[in-house]
């Protein structure tokens, strides 16, 4: 299975060259050196192969052997993925810890999926059934609420000649036999899939259901569709990670794949320690029971960081194929791009912009293309939504990773340093951000809430851009120079900013807003505006509006009104009516 | 951490090429990547280096002390067969070492058979304990609004001529484990300080040494010094040597270790120099594309792990070239560390000490170490409110500079006053003033009370009822 295919001739960081067999395949997985470190062939020239090594190469010698495996870099797929935490090449970190202690040592070889654990398998096919790739052969309850649909490998098809009866099986046990032409193939619950190859589906569906994240600035203002792709660029400390964590916690996806790609160890630990204790509002089960974590932190080997994105997306596609909505977070795609750059640099490839290889854009496109809402091979529907964090050097969005990413996503959540400094969170700049899914998801909102969300949302955006124009004037001449009608706009936009857009991820009530709460808040603020405008148009001084007690009530509503007590918004509306009514009466004459 | 004994290995006489601190040696066999070498010049003097690249029949070597005096034929290179290791021992506290970990205080070599690889190994994220215990530094701009936790990496971003050394020394001197008033004293916790200097002047090292002496901590301090006139390439090793000792003390001797690294900007320059000599493709400002990963391999050596009671807290100091926070060194540092304390030039001019520019400063871990049962319930919202109000002050100042202070609205006038008082009473404190967290919270509330209640939307109404002391009668 693993014969020596070469001898190391050159080592520089994560990149190694070896000389030997001409039969080694491009992108073949190899084992490098006496410690059999995991590597992948990334270049071939005559009898010379270039290998990127997924582990630390310090101490490795020239002259050491390279072993082939004949297989491409693949992930293991099957029951047991959920609640796992893997490194970038799907090695289970808890097992590495158990074997090696607190520090990650080289040469760890562990199964990605537990071979001993038994799962209760219930078949869904019978002998004689003709099945094609992706067919659901049976099901297993992977957690108390998640049905894992055991599927035929997409590349296989044939006739079932035997299927296991209901019972307890490990992922290594045969659960079916399949006649493919002349051959009979045994099928287990475990399959391998090459990470760099997208899993196939029948066709794409229009992405018209929003991924509800419970974050008001996202859902109400810049929604991403299920199966869509969003980018969240921002300088350090602007809120990329907190936003990604919030989405991982609250998004209405059935599966979350969270990739910590070249970021902090403590942030992964935080997820590990927090998610088992947070309850998924939809299932009543711990959030961890819908989550797969990939942690290849900044201090872990850089080539494995490059692979982590593919490991994550392949796992996401696998659950999509079962008919689930999957949301994938990658924090940060810039670190992945830097890993590409580092390996490219060691290969002395011609750099394009800022040292990045010319194929950067192509790789980004391939990754984001793997998002989608699709009809699966087995006629279920599922989606993979991608939210990629981008970390532009110096916070400058004109750099290559941000710019190329923009070409492949349809939703752009631009984080802003100055908002973050003022502790306006999420620090997503409403003027620089956009979503191209607005029209697509408007129907869903109408159906779900019975309200014209898009018109209201656009009205609020209009006020915000009016505010930005007015602030320019205020900066030059002060607010007193503005007519009351314009100052009324500023009163309302303050409510929008502080009441709606600001959302504290660390506060229990505010952390997640239901769709109903979001639309009620939006409605209320616009109602305040219409009534207030009518009054100032009659000549009432703006400070009378500014001083109304209800202003404070509206701003605080996000954390005083829970998702379960939306009737309280009726009370607030009554307060508006009452307080504005008084003013209205005074200035009517 | 593995233990090795250094053995003699193969020796190659003569080198093929010398360029800056880089040597190319031909003829070695089975050379290891990152292996340590001993380089002997024609007069028999020894210096160390390490392998940066190995190819068929050649190795690229970086000489820590540079290549001055080395000749093509007169140089011998001995491959030592191991990566760079330093001895680690508790008795290294109270001692002074050079940038490679050799004693320079006249004392003996540390007596130990425990050697550790200076590169360390990545902590498995599953083995970490998320930091939650706050360190009271007695400094309002840190404890109050950028709280430092045990196991956090929190750099000081400064500029030439600003008092970052004083601030770091004050933090080190005053740091105690923060606790609620009246909570029992935790006994028997051992602390240690590991100090690494990269390319700073002797005055700076001397300043810290004096400060450790005055606070009586000197016997708990290990100093690794690569000063301005020491070989720049050695700087690549200095912080790693320091962190290697810190890891031993924290994770094997269960101590709470505070690591001060200064000045990381000099470290970055050394890395850039080597990269340029090797002709690597640069990314920004000539720094190598792997600068981020390289810095992370040091900054991430911070934290707590489940198998030890100890911890490593890191305070790297960086001077920002031209006070530019977007320069690759502070920028990439900020992307890795858990926040940053930024010193501001204007505050420094205004005579405010410590001149902490509050708005760009951040402690990412603060949220997990403060609030109910940790500091005080209102602390998180109080902090956000101070930030919001001070941010507003900046806008008001900009407006005032255009239309004049007299033209400002009443509320804006109050913000101006708040801003001034905030800088003078909250930010400003003396070098020896050690404020309790209660005192810091009290000052903050006093300042917030200068603003109308209606402006304070970040704190709860209950908190306003309890702590607000202003004479604002509205609402
Ligand atoms: N929605 C939010 N609510 C509360 N605090 C936030 C929010 N977003 C960001 N923050 C604050 O900002 C800090 C930095 O955010 P983070 O997501 O870590 O930034 P980035 O990943 O962009 O560097 C956090 O530690 C937290 O204090
Ligand atoms: Mg982050």
mmCIF file with all atom_site columns, N, CA and C in Angstrom, chain A residues 9-11 13 19 59-62 93 97 102-105 237 262 264-266 269 305 335 392 394 423 474 476 498 546 556, chain B residues 30 32-33 53-56 121-122 124-126 283 292-293 300 306 331 335-338 361 364 387 399 402 454 456-459:
data_model
loop_
_atom_site.group_PDB
_atom_site.id
_atom_site.type_symbol
_atom_site.label_atom_id
_atom_site.label_alt_id
_atom_site.label_comp_id
_atom_site.label_asym_id
_atom_site.label_entity_id
_atom_site.label_seq_id
_atom_site.pdbx_PDB_ins_code
_atom_site.Cartn_x
_atom_site.Cartn_y
_atom_site.Cartn_z
_atom_site.occupancy
_atom_site.B_iso_or_equiv
_atom_site.pdbx_formal_charge
_atom_site.auth_seq_id
_atom_site.auth_comp_id
_atom_site.auth_asym_id
_atom_site.auth_atom_id
_atom_site.pdbx_PDB_model_num
ATOM 1   N N  . UNK A 1 9   ? 15.455  15.218 -1.745 1.00 0.00 ? 9   UNK A N  1
ATOM 2   C CA . UNK A 1 9   ? 16.662  15.885 -2.234 1.00 0.00 ? 9   UNK A CA 1
ATOM 3   C C  . UNK A 1 9   ? 16.751  17.326 -1.773 1.00 0.00 ? 9   UNK A C  1
ATOM 4   N N  . UNK A 1 10  ? 15.631  17.896 -1.315 1.00 0.00 ? 10  UNK A N  1
ATOM 5   C CA . UNK A 1 10  ? 15.643  19.335 -1.012 1.00 0.00 ? 10  UNK A CA 1
ATOM 6   C C  . UNK A 1 10  ? 14.544  19.617 -0.007 1.00 0.00 ? 10  UNK A C  1
ATOM 7   N N  . UNK A 1 11  ? 14.844  20.470 0.974  1.00 0.00 ? 11  UNK A N  1
ATOM 8   C CA . UNK A 1 11  ? 13.835  20.819 1.986  1.00 0.00 ? 11  UNK A CA 1
ATOM 9   C C  . UNK A 1 11  ? 13.895  22.314 2.257  1.00 0.00 ? 11  UNK A C  1
ATOM 10  N N  . UNK A 1 13  ? 11.262  24.668 4.521  1.00 0.00 ? 13  UNK A N  1
ATOM 11  C CA . UNK A 1 13  ? 9.988   24.846 5.214  1.00 0.00 ? 13  UNK A CA 1
ATOM 12  C C  . UNK A 1 13  ? 9.039   23.719 4.863  1.00 0.00 ? 13  UNK A C  1
ATOM 13  N N  . UNK A 1 19  ? 13.305  12.708 -5.492 1.00 0.00 ? 19  UNK A N  1
ATOM 14  C CA . UNK A 1 19  ? 13.572  12.118 -6.789 1.00 0.00 ? 19  UNK A CA 1
ATOM 15  C C  . UNK A 1 19  ? 13.200  10.645 -6.710 1.00 0.00 ? 19  UNK A C  1
ATOM 16  N N  . UNK A 1 59  ? 14.228  19.128 11.223 1.00 0.00 ? 59  UNK A N  1
ATOM 17  C CA . UNK A 1 59  ? 14.862  17.868 11.589 1.00 0.00 ? 59  UNK A CA 1
ATOM 18  C C  . UNK A 1 59  ? 14.800  16.814 10.493 1.00 0.00 ? 59  UNK A C  1
ATOM 19  N N  . UNK A 1 60  ? 14.049  17.093 9.425  1.00 0.00 ? 60  UNK A N  1
ATOM 20  C CA . UNK A 1 60  ? 13.963  16.115 8.343  1.00 0.00 ? 60  UNK A CA 1
ATOM 21  C C  . UNK A 1 60  ? 15.243  16.167 7.508  1.00 0.00 ? 60  UNK A C  1
ATOM 22  N N  . UNK A 1 61  ? 15.666  14.989 6.988  1.00 0.00 ? 61  UNK A N  1
ATOM 23  C CA . UNK A 1 61  ? 16.946  14.925 6.274  1.00 0.00 ? 61  UNK A CA 1
ATOM 24  C C  . UNK A 1 61  ? 16.790  14.658 4.788  1.00 0.00 ? 61  UNK A C  1
ATOM 25  N N  . UNK A 1 62  ? 17.738  15.204 4.024  1.00 0.00 ? 62  UNK A N  1
ATOM 26  C CA . UNK A 1 62  ? 17.811  14.774 2.632  1.00 0.00 ? 62  UNK A CA 1
ATOM 27  C C  . UNK A 1 62  ? 18.255  13.319 2.652  1.00 0.00 ? 62  UNK A C  1
ATOM 28  N N  . UNK A 1 93  ? -8.147  16.062 16.698 1.00 0.00 ? 93  UNK A N  1
ATOM 29  C CA . UNK A 1 93  ? -7.292  16.689 17.707 1.00 0.00 ? 93  UNK A CA 1
ATOM 30  C C  . UNK A 1 93  ? -7.429  16.071 19.098 1.00 0.00 ? 93  UNK A C  1
ATOM 31  N N  . UNK A 1 97  ? -4.288  14.697 21.252 1.00 0.00 ? 97  UNK A N  1
ATOM 32  C CA . UNK A 1 97  ? -4.002  15.119 22.630 1.00 0.00 ? 97  UNK A CA 1
ATOM 33  C C  . UNK A 1 97  ? -3.866  13.908 23.551 1.00 0.00 ? 97  UNK A C  1
ATOM 34  N N  . UNK A 1 102 ? -0.383  17.860 25.496 1.00 0.00 ? 102 UNK A N  1
ATOM 35  C CA . UNK A 1 102 ? -0.934  19.166 25.164 1.00 0.00 ? 102 UNK A CA 1
ATOM 36  C C  . UNK A 1 102 ? -0.354  19.780 23.895 1.00 0.00 ? 102 UNK A C  1
ATOM 37  N N  . UNK A 1 103 ? 0.788   19.264 23.459 1.00 0.00 ? 103 UNK A N  1
ATOM 38  C CA . UNK A 1 103 ? 1.438   19.854 22.289 1.00 0.00 ? 103 UNK A CA 1
ATOM 39  C C  . UNK A 1 103 ? 1.357   18.885 21.115 1.00 0.00 ? 103 UNK A C  1
ATOM 40  N N  . UNK A 1 104 ? 1.180   19.464 19.925 1.00 0.00 ? 104 UNK A N  1
ATOM 41  C CA . UNK A 1 104 ? 1.014   18.616 18.748 1.00 0.00 ? 104 UNK A CA 1
ATOM 42  C C  . UNK A 1 104 ? 2.371   18.194 18.227 1.00 0.00 ? 104 UNK A C  1
ATOM 43  N N  . UNK A 1 105 ? 2.580   16.919 18.223 1.00 0.00 ? 105 UNK A N  1
ATOM 44  C CA . UNK A 1 105 ? 3.834   16.348 17.769 1.00 0.00 ? 105 UNK A CA 1
ATOM 45  C C  . UNK A 1 105 ? 3.652   15.861 16.342 1.00 0.00 ? 105 UNK A C  1
ATOM 46  N N  . UNK A 1 237 ? -9.592  43.229 14.893 1.00 0.00 ? 237 UNK A N  1
ATOM 47  C CA . UNK A 1 237 ? -10.389 43.794 15.971 1.00 0.00 ? 237 UNK A CA 1
ATOM 48  C C  . UNK A 1 237 ? -11.689 44.427 15.538 1.00 0.00 ? 237 UNK A C  1
ATOM 49  N N  . UNK A 1 262 ? -5.827  29.282 10.305 1.00 0.00 ? 262 UNK A N  1
ATOM 50  C CA . UNK A 1 262 ? -4.709  30.176 10.558 1.00 0.00 ? 262 UNK A CA 1
ATOM 51  C C  . UNK A 1 262 ? -5.035  31.284 11.539 1.00 0.00 ? 262 UNK A C  1
ATOM 52  N N  . UNK A 1 264 ? -6.518  32.173 15.882 1.00 0.00 ? 264 UNK A N  1
ATOM 53  C CA . UNK A 1 264 ? -6.046  31.924 17.250 1.00 0.00 ? 264 UNK A CA 1
ATOM 54  C C  . UNK A 1 264 ? -6.519  30.611 17.854 1.00 0.00 ? 264 UNK A C  1
ATOM 55  N N  . UNK A 1 265 ? -5.634  30.012 18.632 1.00 0.00 ? 265 UNK A N  1
ATOM 56  C CA . UNK A 1 265 ? -5.987  28.799 19.359 1.00 0.00 ? 265 UNK A CA 1
ATOM 57  C C  . UNK A 1 265 ? -7.118  29.042 20.350 1.00 0.00 ? 265 UNK A C  1
ATOM 58  N N  . UNK A 1 266 ? -7.024  30.145 21.085 1.00 0.00 ? 266 UNK A N  1
ATOM 59  C CA . UNK A 1 266 ? -8.040  30.408 22.101 1.00 0.00 ? 266 UNK A CA 1
ATOM 60  C C  . UNK A 1 266 ? -9.435  30.544 21.510 1.00 0.00 ? 266 UNK A C  1
ATOM 61  N N  . UNK A 1 269 ? -10.761 27.141 21.175 1.00 0.00 ? 269 UNK A N  1
ATOM 62  C CA . UNK A 1 269 ? -11.058 26.635 22.513 1.00 0.00 ? 269 UNK A CA 1
ATOM 63  C C  . UNK A 1 269 ? -12.372 27.222 23.018 1.00 0.00 ? 269 UNK A C  1
ATOM 64  N N  . UNK A 1 305 ? -2.972  24.247 6.690  1.00 0.00 ? 305 UNK A N  1
ATOM 65  C CA . UNK A 1 305 ? -3.901  25.372 6.694  1.00 0.00 ? 305 UNK A CA 1
ATOM 66  C C  . UNK A 1 305 ? -4.519  25.515 5.295  1.00 0.00 ? 305 UNK A C  1
ATOM 67  N N  . UNK A 1 335 ? -5.748  33.929 5.495  1.00 0.00 ? 335 UNK A N  1
ATOM 68  C CA . UNK A 1 335 ? -4.652  33.086 5.994  1.00 0.00 ? 335 UNK A CA 1
ATOM 69  C C  . UNK A 1 335 ? -4.463  31.889 5.082  1.00 0.00 ? 335 UNK A C  1
ATOM 70  N N  . UNK A 1 392 ? -7.712  41.901 5.391  1.00 0.00 ? 392 UNK A N  1
ATOM 71  C CA . UNK A 1 392 ? -6.832  42.687 4.520  1.00 0.00 ? 392 UNK A CA 1
ATOM 72  C C  . UNK A 1 392 ? -5.722  43.375 5.309  1.00 0.00 ? 392 UNK A C  1
ATOM 73  N N  . UNK A 1 394 ? -3.507  45.960 6.855  1.00 0.00 ? 394 UNK A N  1
ATOM 74  C CA . UNK A 1 394 ? -3.753  47.366 7.114  1.00 0.00 ? 394 UNK A CA 1
ATOM 75  C C  . UNK A 1 394 ? -5.210  47.773 6.934  1.00 0.00 ? 394 UNK A C  1
ATOM 76  N N  . UNK A 1 423 ? -17.099 51.207 19.571 1.00 0.00 ? 423 UNK A N  1
ATOM 77  C CA . UNK A 1 423 ? -17.836 50.066 20.112 1.00 0.00 ? 423 UNK A CA 1
ATOM 78  C C  . UNK A 1 423 ? -19.255 50.013 19.540 1.00 0.00 ? 423 UNK A C  1
ATOM 79  N N  . UNK A 1 474 ? -23.277 68.805 8.537  1.00 0.00 ? 474 UNK A N  1
ATOM 80  C CA . UNK A 1 474 ? -23.146 69.070 9.968  1.00 0.00 ? 474 UNK A CA 1
ATOM 81  C C  . UNK A 1 474 ? -21.677 69.298 10.325 1.00 0.00 ? 474 UNK A C  1
ATOM 82  N N  . UNK A 1 476 ? -19.490 70.666 8.672  1.00 0.00 ? 476 UNK A N  1
ATOM 83  C CA . UNK A 1 476 ? -19.016 71.979 8.239  1.00 0.00 ? 476 UNK A CA 1
ATOM 84  C C  . UNK A 1 476 ? -19.665 73.122 8.998  1.00 0.00 ? 476 UNK A C  1
ATOM 85  N N  . UNK A 1 498 ? -28.541 52.868 16.700 1.00 0.00 ? 498 UNK A N  1
ATOM 86  C CA . UNK A 1 498 ? -28.347 52.363 18.060 1.00 0.00 ? 498 UNK A CA 1
ATOM 87  C C  . UNK A 1 498 ? -29.364 51.285 18.425 1.00 0.00 ? 498 UNK A C  1
ATOM 88  N N  . UNK A 1 546 ? -36.804 64.939 20.112 1.00 0.00 ? 546 UNK A N  1
ATOM 89  C CA . UNK A 1 546 ? -35.587 64.361 20.683 1.00 0.00 ? 546 UNK A CA 1
ATOM 90  C C  . UNK A 1 546 ? -35.779 63.987 22.151 1.00 0.00 ? 546 UNK A C  1
ATOM 91  N N  . UNK A 1 556 ? -33.621 50.915 23.663 1.00 0.00 ? 556 UNK A N  1
ATOM 92  C CA . UNK A 1 556 ? -33.366 49.812 24.591 1.00 0.00 ? 556 UNK A CA 1
ATOM 93  C C  . UNK A 1 556 ? -34.173 48.558 24.292 1.00 0.00 ? 556 UNK A C  1
ATOM 94  N N  . UNK B 2 30  ? 23.113  14.007 4.187  1.00 0.00 ? 30  UNK B N  1
ATOM 95  C CA . UNK B 2 30  ? 22.053  13.801 5.170  1.00 0.00 ? 30  UNK B CA 1
ATOM 96  C C  . UNK B 2 30  ? 21.931  14.949 6.166  1.00 0.00 ? 30  UNK B C  1
ATOM 97  N N  . UNK B 2 32  ? 19.978  17.865 8.014  1.00 0.00 ? 32  UNK B N  1
ATOM 98  C CA . UNK B 2 32  ? 18.567  18.049 8.370  1.00 0.00 ? 32  UNK B CA 1
ATOM 99  C C  . UNK B 2 32  ? 18.160  19.497 8.189  1.00 0.00 ? 32  UNK B C  1
ATOM 100 N N  . UNK B 2 33  ? 16.914  19.665 7.828  1.00 0.00 ? 33  UNK B N  1
ATOM 101 C CA . UNK B 2 33  ? 16.344  21.000 7.755  1.00 0.00 ? 33  UNK B CA 1
ATOM 102 C C  . UNK B 2 33  ? 16.280  21.564 9.170  1.00 0.00 ? 33  UNK B C  1
ATOM 103 N N  . UNK B 2 53  ? 17.855  25.781 4.448  1.00 0.00 ? 53  UNK B N  1
ATOM 104 C CA . UNK B 2 53  ? 17.411  25.069 3.254  1.00 0.00 ? 53  UNK B CA 1
ATOM 105 C C  . UNK B 2 53  ? 18.425  23.971 3.016  1.00 0.00 ? 53  UNK B C  1
ATOM 106 N N  . UNK B 2 54  ? 17.961  22.780 2.642  1.00 0.00 ? 54  UNK B N  1
ATOM 107 C CA . UNK B 2 54  ? 18.923  21.743 2.246  1.00 0.00 ? 54  UNK B CA 1
ATOM 108 C C  . UNK B 2 54  ? 18.589  21.256 0.858  1.00 0.00 ? 54  UNK B C  1
ATOM 109 N N  . UNK B 2 55  ? 19.620  21.054 0.066  1.00 0.00 ? 55  UNK B N  1
ATOM 110 C CA . UNK B 2 55  ? 19.423  20.521 -1.274 1.00 0.00 ? 55  UNK B CA 1
ATOM 111 C C  . UNK B 2 55  ? 20.398  19.387 -1.504 1.00 0.00 ? 55  UNK B C  1
ATOM 112 N N  . UNK B 2 56  ? 20.459  18.910 -2.765 1.00 0.00 ? 56  UNK B N  1
ATOM 113 C CA . UNK B 2 56  ? 21.369  17.801 -3.059 1.00 0.00 ? 56  UNK B CA 1
ATOM 114 C C  . UNK B 2 56  ? 22.793  18.301 -2.966 1.00 0.00 ? 56  UNK B C  1
ATOM 115 N N  . UNK B 2 121 ? 6.408   23.636 20.195 1.00 0.00 ? 121 UNK B N  1
ATOM 116 C CA . UNK B 2 121 ? 5.447   22.898 19.386 1.00 0.00 ? 121 UNK B CA 1
ATOM 117 C C  . UNK B 2 121 ? 4.101   23.560 19.574 1.00 0.00 ? 121 UNK B C  1
ATOM 118 N N  . UNK B 2 122 ? 3.241   23.496 18.559 1.00 0.00 ? 122 UNK B N  1
ATOM 119 C CA . UNK B 2 122 ? 1.936   24.152 18.718 1.00 0.00 ? 122 UNK B CA 1
ATOM 120 C C  . UNK B 2 122 ? 1.104   23.500 19.822 1.00 0.00 ? 122 UNK B C  1
ATOM 121 N N  . UNK B 2 124 ? -2.106  22.100 21.239 1.00 0.00 ? 124 UNK B N  1
ATOM 122 C CA . UNK B 2 124 ? -3.337  21.544 20.672 1.00 0.00 ? 124 UNK B CA 1
ATOM 123 C C  . UNK B 2 124 ? -4.525  22.370 21.197 1.00 0.00 ? 124 UNK B C  1
ATOM 124 N N  . UNK B 2 125 ? -5.357  22.909 20.304 1.00 0.00 ? 125 UNK B N  1
ATOM 125 C CA . UNK B 2 125 ? -6.472  23.743 20.787 1.00 0.00 ? 125 UNK B CA 1
ATOM 126 C C  . UNK B 2 125 ? -7.373  23.018 21.787 1.00 0.00 ? 125 UNK B C  1
ATOM 127 N N  . UNK B 2 126 ? -7.435  21.702 21.692 1.00 0.00 ? 126 UNK B N  1
ATOM 128 C CA . UNK B 2 126 ? -8.284  20.976 22.639 1.00 0.00 ? 126 UNK B CA 1
ATOM 129 C C  . UNK B 2 126 ? -7.644  20.909 24.027 1.00 0.00 ? 126 UNK B C  1
ATOM 130 N N  . UNK B 2 283 ? 6.338   40.262 0.390  1.00 0.00 ? 283 UNK B N  1
ATOM 131 C CA . UNK B 2 283 ? 4.930   40.651 0.296  1.00 0.00 ? 283 UNK B CA 1
ATOM 132 C C  . UNK B 2 283 ? 4.829   42.155 0.502  1.00 0.00 ? 283 UNK B C  1
ATOM 133 N N  . UNK B 2 292 ? 3.479   36.557 8.936  1.00 0.00 ? 292 UNK B N  1
ATOM 134 C CA . UNK B 2 292 ? 2.336   36.262 9.814  1.00 0.00 ? 292 UNK B CA 1
ATOM 135 C C  . UNK B 2 292 ? 2.538   34.938 10.555 1.00 0.00 ? 292 UNK B C  1
ATOM 136 N N  . UNK B 2 293 ? 2.863   33.889 9.803  1.00 0.00 ? 293 UNK B N  1
ATOM 137 C CA . UNK B 2 293 ? 3.027   32.571 10.437 1.00 0.00 ? 293 UNK B CA 1
ATOM 138 C C  . UNK B 2 293 ? 4.198   32.583 11.399 1.00 0.00 ? 293 UNK B C  1
ATOM 139 N N  . UNK B 2 300 ? 1.525   32.719 19.684 1.00 0.00 ? 300 UNK B N  1
ATOM 140 C CA . UNK B 2 300 ? 0.595   31.670 20.118 1.00 0.00 ? 300 UNK B CA 1
ATOM 141 C C  . UNK B 2 300 ? 1.170   30.822 21.259 1.00 0.00 ? 300 UNK B C  1
ATOM 142 N N  . UNK B 2 306 ? -4.641  22.451 30.086 1.00 0.00 ? 306 UNK B N  1
ATOM 143 C CA . UNK B 2 306 ? -5.393  21.758 31.129 1.00 0.00 ? 306 UNK B CA 1
ATOM 144 C C  . UNK B 2 306 ? -4.520  20.960 32.084 1.00 0.00 ? 306 UNK B C  1
ATOM 145 N N  . UNK B 2 331 ? 0.495   45.546 12.270 1.00 0.00 ? 331 UNK B N  1
ATOM 146 C CA . UNK B 2 331 ? -0.710  45.029 11.618 1.00 0.00 ? 331 UNK B CA 1
ATOM 147 C C  . UNK B 2 331 ? -0.822  43.521 11.825 1.00 0.00 ? 331 UNK B C  1
ATOM 148 N N  . UNK B 2 335 ? -3.347  41.155 14.244 1.00 0.00 ? 335 UNK B N  1
ATOM 149 C CA . UNK B 2 335 ? -4.156  40.060 13.718 1.00 0.00 ? 335 UNK B CA 1
ATOM 150 C C  . UNK B 2 335 ? -3.965  38.768 14.512 1.00 0.00 ? 335 UNK B C  1
ATOM 151 N N  . UNK B 2 336 ? -2.885  38.705 15.285 1.00 0.00 ? 336 UNK B N  1
ATOM 152 C CA . UNK B 2 336 ? -2.613  37.458 16.007 1.00 0.00 ? 336 UNK B CA 1
ATOM 153 C C  . UNK B 2 336 ? -2.906  37.592 17.499 1.00 0.00 ? 336 UNK B C  1
ATOM 154 N N  . UNK B 2 337 ? -2.533  38.745 18.059 1.00 0.00 ? 337 UNK B N  1
ATOM 155 C CA . UNK B 2 337 ? -2.655  38.901 19.507 1.00 0.00 ? 337 UNK B CA 1
ATOM 156 C C  . UNK B 2 337 ? -4.116  39.114 19.901 1.00 0.00 ? 337 UNK B C  1
ATOM 157 N N  . UNK B 2 338 ? -4.345  39.025 21.189 1.00 0.00 ? 338 UNK B N  1
ATOM 158 C CA . UNK B 2 338 ? -5.718  39.157 21.665 1.00 0.00 ? 338 UNK B CA 1
ATOM 159 C C  . UNK B 2 338 ? -6.002  40.592 22.098 1.00 0.00 ? 338 UNK B C  1
ATOM 160 N N  . UNK B 2 361 ? -7.419  50.946 21.092 1.00 0.00 ? 361 UNK B N  1
ATOM 161 C CA . UNK B 2 361 ? -6.986  49.859 21.969 1.00 0.00 ? 361 UNK B CA 1
ATOM 162 C C  . UNK B 2 361 ? -8.124  48.864 22.164 1.00 0.00 ? 361 UNK B C  1
ATOM 163 N N  . UNK B 2 364 ? -9.466  41.656 23.554 1.00 0.00 ? 364 UNK B N  1
ATOM 164 C CA . UNK B 2 364 ? -10.478 40.745 23.042 1.00 0.00 ? 364 UNK B CA 1
ATOM 165 C C  . UNK B 2 364 ? -10.996 39.802 24.104 1.00 0.00 ? 364 UNK B C  1
ATOM 166 N N  . UNK B 2 387 ? -16.398 54.068 25.980 1.00 0.00 ? 387 UNK B N  1
ATOM 167 C CA . UNK B 2 387 ? -15.885 54.083 24.612 1.00 0.00 ? 387 UNK B CA 1
ATOM 168 C C  . UNK B 2 387 ? -16.780 54.902 23.700 1.00 0.00 ? 387 UNK B C  1
ATOM 169 N N  . UNK B 2 399 ? -15.927 68.908 15.064 1.00 0.00 ? 399 UNK B N  1
ATOM 170 C CA . UNK B 2 399 ? -16.925 69.921 14.746 1.00 0.00 ? 399 UNK B CA 1
ATOM 171 C C  . UNK B 2 399 ? -16.541 71.259 15.361 1.00 0.00 ? 399 UNK B C  1
ATOM 172 N N  . UNK B 2 402 ? -14.216 73.398 13.578 1.00 0.00 ? 402 UNK B N  1
ATOM 173 C CA . UNK B 2 402 ? -14.743 74.072 12.391 1.00 0.00 ? 402 UNK B CA 1
ATOM 174 C C  . UNK B 2 402 ? -15.643 75.242 12.766 1.00 0.00 ? 402 UNK B C  1
ATOM 175 N N  . UNK B 2 454 ? -29.873 60.689 29.210 1.00 0.00 ? 454 UNK B N  1
ATOM 176 C CA . UNK B 2 454 ? -30.418 60.210 27.949 1.00 0.00 ? 454 UNK B CA 1
ATOM 177 C C  . UNK B 2 454 ? -29.345 59.753 26.972 1.00 0.00 ? 454 UNK B C  1
ATOM 178 N N  . UNK B 2 456 ? -26.832 58.006 27.811 1.00 0.00 ? 456 UNK B N  1
ATOM 179 C CA . UNK B 2 456 ? -26.194 56.776 28.292 1.00 0.00 ? 456 UNK B CA 1
ATOM 180 C C  . UNK B 2 456 ? -27.041 55.559 27.944 1.00 0.00 ? 456 UNK B C  1
ATOM 181 N N  . UNK B 2 457 ? -27.039 55.209 26.652 1.00 0.00 ? 457 UNK B N  1
ATOM 182 C CA . UNK B 2 457 ? -27.908 54.113 26.230 1.00 0.00 ? 457 UNK B CA 1
ATOM 183 C C  . UNK B 2 457 ? -27.219 52.753 26.314 1.00 0.00 ? 457 UNK B C  1
ATOM 184 N N  . UNK B 2 458 ? -25.934 52.732 26.638 1.00 0.00 ? 458 UNK B N  1
ATOM 185 C CA . UNK B 2 458 ? -25.240 51.438 26.691 1.00 0.00 ? 458 UNK B CA 1
ATOM 186 C C  . UNK B 2 458 ? -25.386 50.758 28.050 1.00 0.00 ? 458 UNK B C  1
ATOM 187 N N  . UNK B 2 459 ? -25.616 51.579 29.075 1.00 0.00 ? 459 UNK B N  1
ATOM 188 C CA . UNK B 2 459 ? -25.801 51.004 30.409 1.00 0.00 ? 459 UNK B CA 1
ATOM 189 C C  . UNK B 2 459 ? -27.294 50.856 30.667 1.00 0.00 ? 459 UNK B C  1
#
